[in-house]
Amino acid sequence: MRRFLLFLLLISISFPLFASYTVYIAPVFGVTYDTNFFSNPLPQDADVDYLEWKNTHPFEHRVDLGGSIRADMYFDEDAITGLSLYFSMRYPFWRKTITPHAISSDGSMIEEGGFTEDGAWEYVETTDTSWGVPAFYFSLGPAFRYQMGIADIGVDVRLSVGSRNLFESIELGLSVEPFLHVAFDENYFFAFSFNYDAHFYNFIKNDRYIYEPNFFKLSLTAHIGVGFLFGERSG
């Protein structure tokens, strides 16, 4: 938390130094839904390799709560394009995993692993409501806006990097964030945004692989907060 507050302080101090720029600083609260679950029903006719892999890389639903800061900088008050930075820290408080498990010969007990070509198996759901370790993400990319009266609408497109496991592995992805700013004072605005973050690569410590095979996760985050404007805007 101290590192996150220090990051906010550094951005707040450095951006206003560019007096001719227009800078939006938006600390926001966010609710995030993470998943790698993209079919319903899940695969039913799976081979042994798939079952063994999904046993250690299960399907997952996850909900996080946390704080983020988005900083958008435009090089003059009329500029349509600019630069966007984003940092978030969030904690999981609900998680459901869906894992294939082998069934014993009498059909009464489910065992972990032990899959055979002609063996019986089924998916097992597990729910965890304990608070987990925080996830950290940083992203950088172009910002686009349109000014109309007291409101700005736009979208940020950024390359994202982060971790869900205290940097034991590193994820790389692409983030797209539509936003709406509604000014209620010369230097303050309400900030609303919806962040879509597709995680394509998960770089891991492994003797065989640089990154996790077949990795793909999707994060959807709704943000709300109050932001600060430094500089001028033409609207």
Tab-separated table of C-alpha atoms in Angstrom, residues 63-167:
chain	number	residue	atom	x	y	z
A	63	VAL	CA	-13.795	-11.179	-8.418
A	64	ASP	CA	-11.378	-8.534	-7.089
A	65	LEU	CA	-11.777	-5.230	-5.276
A	66	GLY	CA	-9.114	-2.548	-5.422
A	67	GLY	CA	-7.864	0.888	-6.282
A	68	SER	CA	-6.412	2.249	-9.500
A	69	ILE	CA	-5.043	5.481	-10.858
A	70	ARG	CA	-5.279	6.592	-14.476
A	71	ALA	CA	-3.193	9.556	-15.644
A	72	ASP	CA	-3.880	10.986	-19.110
A	73	MET	CA	-1.695	13.747	-20.519
A	74	TYR	CA	-2.458	15.861	-23.613
A	75	PHE	CA	0.077	18.232	-25.073
A	76	ASP	CA	-2.321	21.165	-25.431
A	77	GLU	CA	-5.883	21.951	-24.379
A	78	ASP	CA	-7.345	21.104	-27.807
A	79	ALA	CA	-5.398	17.894	-28.373
A	80	ILE	CA	-7.386	14.817	-29.319
A	81	THR	CA	-4.576	12.342	-28.657
A	82	GLY	CA	-2.273	12.014	-25.687
A	83	LEU	CA	-0.497	9.566	-23.403
A	84	SER	CA	-2.140	7.348	-20.778
A	85	LEU	CA	-0.624	5.602	-17.758
A	86	TYR	CA	-2.479	3.218	-15.475
A	87	PHE	CA	-1.622	1.440	-12.243
A	88	SER	CA	-3.858	-0.832	-10.163
A	89	MET	CA	-3.673	-2.928	-7.034
A	90	ARG	CA	-6.558	-5.248	-6.267
A	91	TYR	CA	-7.402	-8.071	-3.864
A	92	PRO	CA	-9.412	-11.188	-4.762
A	93	PHE	CA	-12.265	-11.903	-2.361
A	94	TRP	CA	-14.223	-14.539	-4.330
A	95	ARG	CA	-12.835	-17.302	-6.525
A	96	LYS	CA	-14.374	-20.372	-8.142
A	97	THR	CA	-12.253	-23.046	-9.797
A	98	ILE	CA	-13.576	-25.826	-12.033
A	99	THR	CA	-11.242	-28.799	-12.302
A	100	PRO	CA	-11.551	-32.235	-13.961
A	101	HIS	CA	-11.230	-35.115	-11.473
A	102	ALA	CA	-11.050	-38.847	-12.083
A	103	ILE	CA	-13.793	-41.053	-10.629
A	104	SER	CA	-12.984	-44.334	-8.882
A	105	SER	CA	-14.218	-47.644	-10.255
A	106	ASP	CA	-17.200	-47.813	-7.875
A	107	GLY	CA	-18.292	-44.327	-8.967
A	108	SER	CA	-18.536	-43.039	-5.405
A	109	MET	CA	-15.223	-41.297	-4.824
A	110	ILE	CA	-13.566	-38.582	-6.874
A	111	GLU	CA	-9.793	-38.752	-6.979
A	112	GLU	CA	-7.283	-36.167	-8.109
A	113	GLY	CA	-5.334	-37.117	-11.214
A	114	GLY	CA	-5.067	-40.701	-12.344
A	115	PHE	CA	-6.745	-40.114	-15.689
A	116	THR	CA	-6.821	-42.984	-18.182
A	117	GLU	CA	-7.939	-43.142	-21.798
A	118	ASP	CA	-11.115	-45.044	-20.912
A	119	GLY	CA	-11.526	-43.751	-17.351
A	120	ALA	CA	-14.517	-41.845	-15.987
A	121	TRP	CA	-14.162	-38.227	-14.878
A	122	GLU	CA	-16.210	-35.118	-14.171
A	123	TYR	CA	-15.717	-31.441	-13.380
A	124	VAL	CA	-15.622	-30.401	-9.735
A	125	GLU	CA	-16.303	-26.833	-8.575
A	126	THR	CA	-14.507	-25.275	-5.606
A	127	THR	CA	-15.341	-21.854	-4.168
A	128	ASP	CA	-12.921	-19.796	-2.073
A	129	THR	CA	-14.160	-16.625	-0.323
A	130	SER	CA	-10.986	-15.816	1.606
A	131	TRP	CA	-8.972	-12.724	0.707
A	132	GLY	CA	-6.012	-13.625	-1.510
A	133	VAL	CA	-2.707	-12.002	-2.389
A	134	PRO	CA	-2.936	-8.689	-4.275
A	135	ALA	CA	-2.605	-8.388	-8.033
A	136	PHE	CA	-0.597	-5.507	-9.526
A	137	TYR	CA	-0.885	-4.128	-13.058
A	138	PHE	CA	0.744	-1.267	-14.929
A	139	SER	CA	-0.087	-0.180	-18.457
A	140	LEU	CA	1.006	2.514	-20.908
A	141	GLY	CA	-0.299	3.645	-24.279
A	142	PRO	CA	-2.085	6.310	-26.325
A	143	ALA	CA	-5.173	8.177	-25.106
A	144	PHE	CA	-7.943	9.552	-27.303
A	145	ARG	CA	-10.635	12.038	-26.218
A	146	TYR	CA	-13.473	14.183	-27.493
A	147	GLN	CA	-14.536	17.280	-25.528
A	148	MET	CA	-18.163	18.353	-25.402
A	149	GLY	CA	-19.203	20.930	-22.859
A	150	ILE	CA	-18.408	19.821	-19.340
A	151	ALA	CA	-17.778	16.222	-20.415
A	152	ASP	CA	-14.897	14.357	-22.036
A	153	ILE	CA	-15.434	10.959	-23.608
A	154	GLY	CA	-12.600	8.851	-24.901
A	155	VAL	CA	-10.658	5.625	-24.840
A	156	ASP	CA	-7.196	4.577	-23.697
A	157	VAL	CA	-5.381	1.741	-25.484
A	158	ARG	CA	-2.429	0.418	-23.507
A	159	LEU	CA	0.093	-2.388	-23.265
A	160	SER	CA	-0.293	-3.964	-19.824
A	161	VAL	CA	2.080	-5.884	-17.589
A	162	GLY	CA	1.421	-7.290	-14.139
A	163	SER	CA	1.142	-10.234	-11.793
A	164	ARG	CA	-1.490	-12.056	-9.713
A	165	ASN	CA	1.003	-13.966	-7.558
A	166	LEU	CA	3.452	-11.381	-6.174
A	167	PHE	CA	5.579	-11.533	-9.334
